[in-house]
């Protein structure tokens, strides 16, 4: 079984659900507390043992490349002015030279097309795929769970969560086959099915471990739902030739491509941070209680 060394992080989407903010700023650079959304995906990949990350970028996304570059002037300024805590933070997050690559998706033709754009950089190896606007919150990162599972099963492994049965039309949904340890074999996949046609309520939550044969299928460039080249369609074809497994994620994934998910993630991560929690939530609690008293008095 080949080891998984590389991850693809696609960041070329237009982020239309988050306009107007995303008119001039990549949604992957919106911050959760003090870190851009994309940093959480990189941390999760490194935690899972990934050694090389391929970003698929597009126009108006140069802020992402700049963010991952070394900034000697800024580091020098922080050192000279004694801002050592901030300097340490930047140094800890700095990825080693040569451990990240960027390729370009010239038009946002869909997630499947974005993944296909990374084919030459991945080569003939299994790879991880992380959708960065899905931010993982939990004891252990979602990708690390997938990697553990893969060591026992091989094949293709996808993380899933359960949605409300009436909301299957918002997600890529998998069908549940035979149980395998903490997960199960996948026997069907559909992109955004109507609740009456969904094979289950297990949705793909944005973390994948895929075999490289998916690139040849994506290379056929056949558009699917929404006229986009859909990854789910290519995986469905690959399912006829290779095993696919689903692993339910035990933490929580926040959809930071949506306004509600992004605000929820900010609250959850702020509550989990000792340096932020009390400074944020004590004043909010005081404000809420004075508001309640005023409403009660009226
Ligand atoms: P989304 O569908 O959430 O991103 O894709 P989007 O298209 O930017 O969002 P909306 O619906 O318009 O708000 C999940 C991930 O795949 C990337 C996105 O950047 C995001 O990280 N993506 C999507 C691409 O890189 N290229 C695409 O053509 C589509």
mmCIF file of C-alpha atoms and ligand atoms in Angstrom, residues 10-18 27-28 56 61 105 107-111 114 131-133 228 257, ligand 1:
data_model
loop_
_atom_site.group_PDB
_atom_site.id
_atom_site.type_symbol
_atom_site.label_atom_id
_atom_site.label_comp_id
_atom_site.label_asym_id
_atom_site.label_seq_id
_atom_site.Cartn_x
_atom_site.Cartn_y
_atom_site.Cartn_z
ATOM 1 C CA UNK A 10 -8.292 23.815 -3.864
ATOM 2 C CA UNK A 11 -8.728 27.566 -3.348
ATOM 3 C CA UNK A 12 -9.854 28.749 -6.793
ATOM 4 C CA UNK A 13 -13.622 29.028 -6.160
ATOM 5 C CA UNK A 14 -15.409 32.384 -6.429
ATOM 6 C CA UNK A 15 -16.996 32.255 -2.957
ATOM 7 C CA UNK A 16 -20.305 33.706 -4.160
ATOM 8 C CA UNK A 17 -22.110 32.752 -0.924
ATOM 9 C CA UNK A 18 -19.871 35.161 0.936
ATOM 10 C CA UNK A 27 -12.814 33.480 1.230
ATOM 11 C CA UNK A 28 -9.956 31.204 2.324
ATOM 12 C CA UNK A 56 -4.938 25.039 -6.707
ATOM 13 C CA UNK A 61 -6.023 34.673 -4.931
ATOM 14 C CA UNK A 105 -7.150 26.646 -12.307
ATOM 15 C CA UNK A 107 -11.501 29.099 -14.824
ATOM 16 C CA UNK A 108 -13.564 27.899 -11.855
ATOM 17 C CA UNK A 109 -15.152 24.987 -13.726
ATOM 18 C CA UNK A 110 -15.942 23.033 -10.558
ATOM 19 C CA UNK A 111 -14.235 21.109 -7.764
ATOM 20 C CA UNK A 114 -9.729 22.017 -9.671
ATOM 21 C CA UNK A 131 -11.727 21.617 1.074
ATOM 22 C CA UNK A 132 -10.439 24.513 3.160
ATOM 23 C CA UNK A 133 -13.763 26.256 3.721
ATOM 24 C CA UNK A 228 -19.658 22.048 -13.143
ATOM 25 C CA UNK A 257 -18.076 29.150 2.972
HETATM 26 P P1 LIG B 1 -17.264 25.588 -2.956
HETATM 27 O O1 LIG B 1 -18.331 25.184 -3.894
HETATM 28 O O2 LIG B 1 -17.579 25.645 -1.502
HETATM 29 O O3 LIG B 1 -16.606 26.975 -3.342
HETATM 30 O O4 LIG B 1 -16.007 24.664 -3.214
HETATM 31 P P2 LIG B 1 -17.127 28.181 -4.186
HETATM 32 O O5 LIG B 1 -17.575 27.758 -5.545
HETATM 33 O O6 LIG B 1 -16.019 29.172 -4.115
HETATM 34 O O7 LIG B 1 -18.333 28.685 -3.271
HETATM 35 P P3 LIG B 1 -19.705 29.436 -3.584
HETATM 36 O O8 LIG B 1 -20.731 28.336 -3.659
HETATM 37 O O9 LIG B 1 -19.574 30.234 -4.849
HETATM 38 O O10 LIG B 1 -19.910 30.304 -2.373
HETATM 39 C C1 LIG B 1 -15.228 24.028 -2.220
HETATM 40 C C2 LIG B 1 -13.751 24.342 -2.420
HETATM 41 O O11 LIG B 1 -13.346 24.080 -3.757
HETATM 42 C C3 LIG B 1 -12.739 25.215 -4.335
HETATM 43 C C4 LIG B 1 -13.212 26.413 -3.520
HETATM 44 O O12 LIG B 1 -12.226 27.439 -3.534
HETATM 45 C C5 LIG B 1 -13.424 25.821 -2.151
HETATM 46 O O13 LIG B 1 -12.243 25.877 -1.376
HETATM 47 N N1 LIG B 1 -13.122 25.305 -5.756
HETATM 48 C C6 LIG B 1 -14.427 25.223 -6.130
HETATM 49 C C7 LIG B 1 -12.137 25.483 -6.700
HETATM 50 O O14 LIG B 1 -10.928 25.560 -6.365
HETATM 51 N N2 LIG B 1 -12.493 25.592 -8.005
HETATM 52 C C8 LIG B 1 -13.800 25.510 -8.408
HETATM 53 O O15 LIG B 1 -14.058 25.600 -9.643
HETATM 54 C C9 LIG B 1 -14.789 25.325 -7.445
#
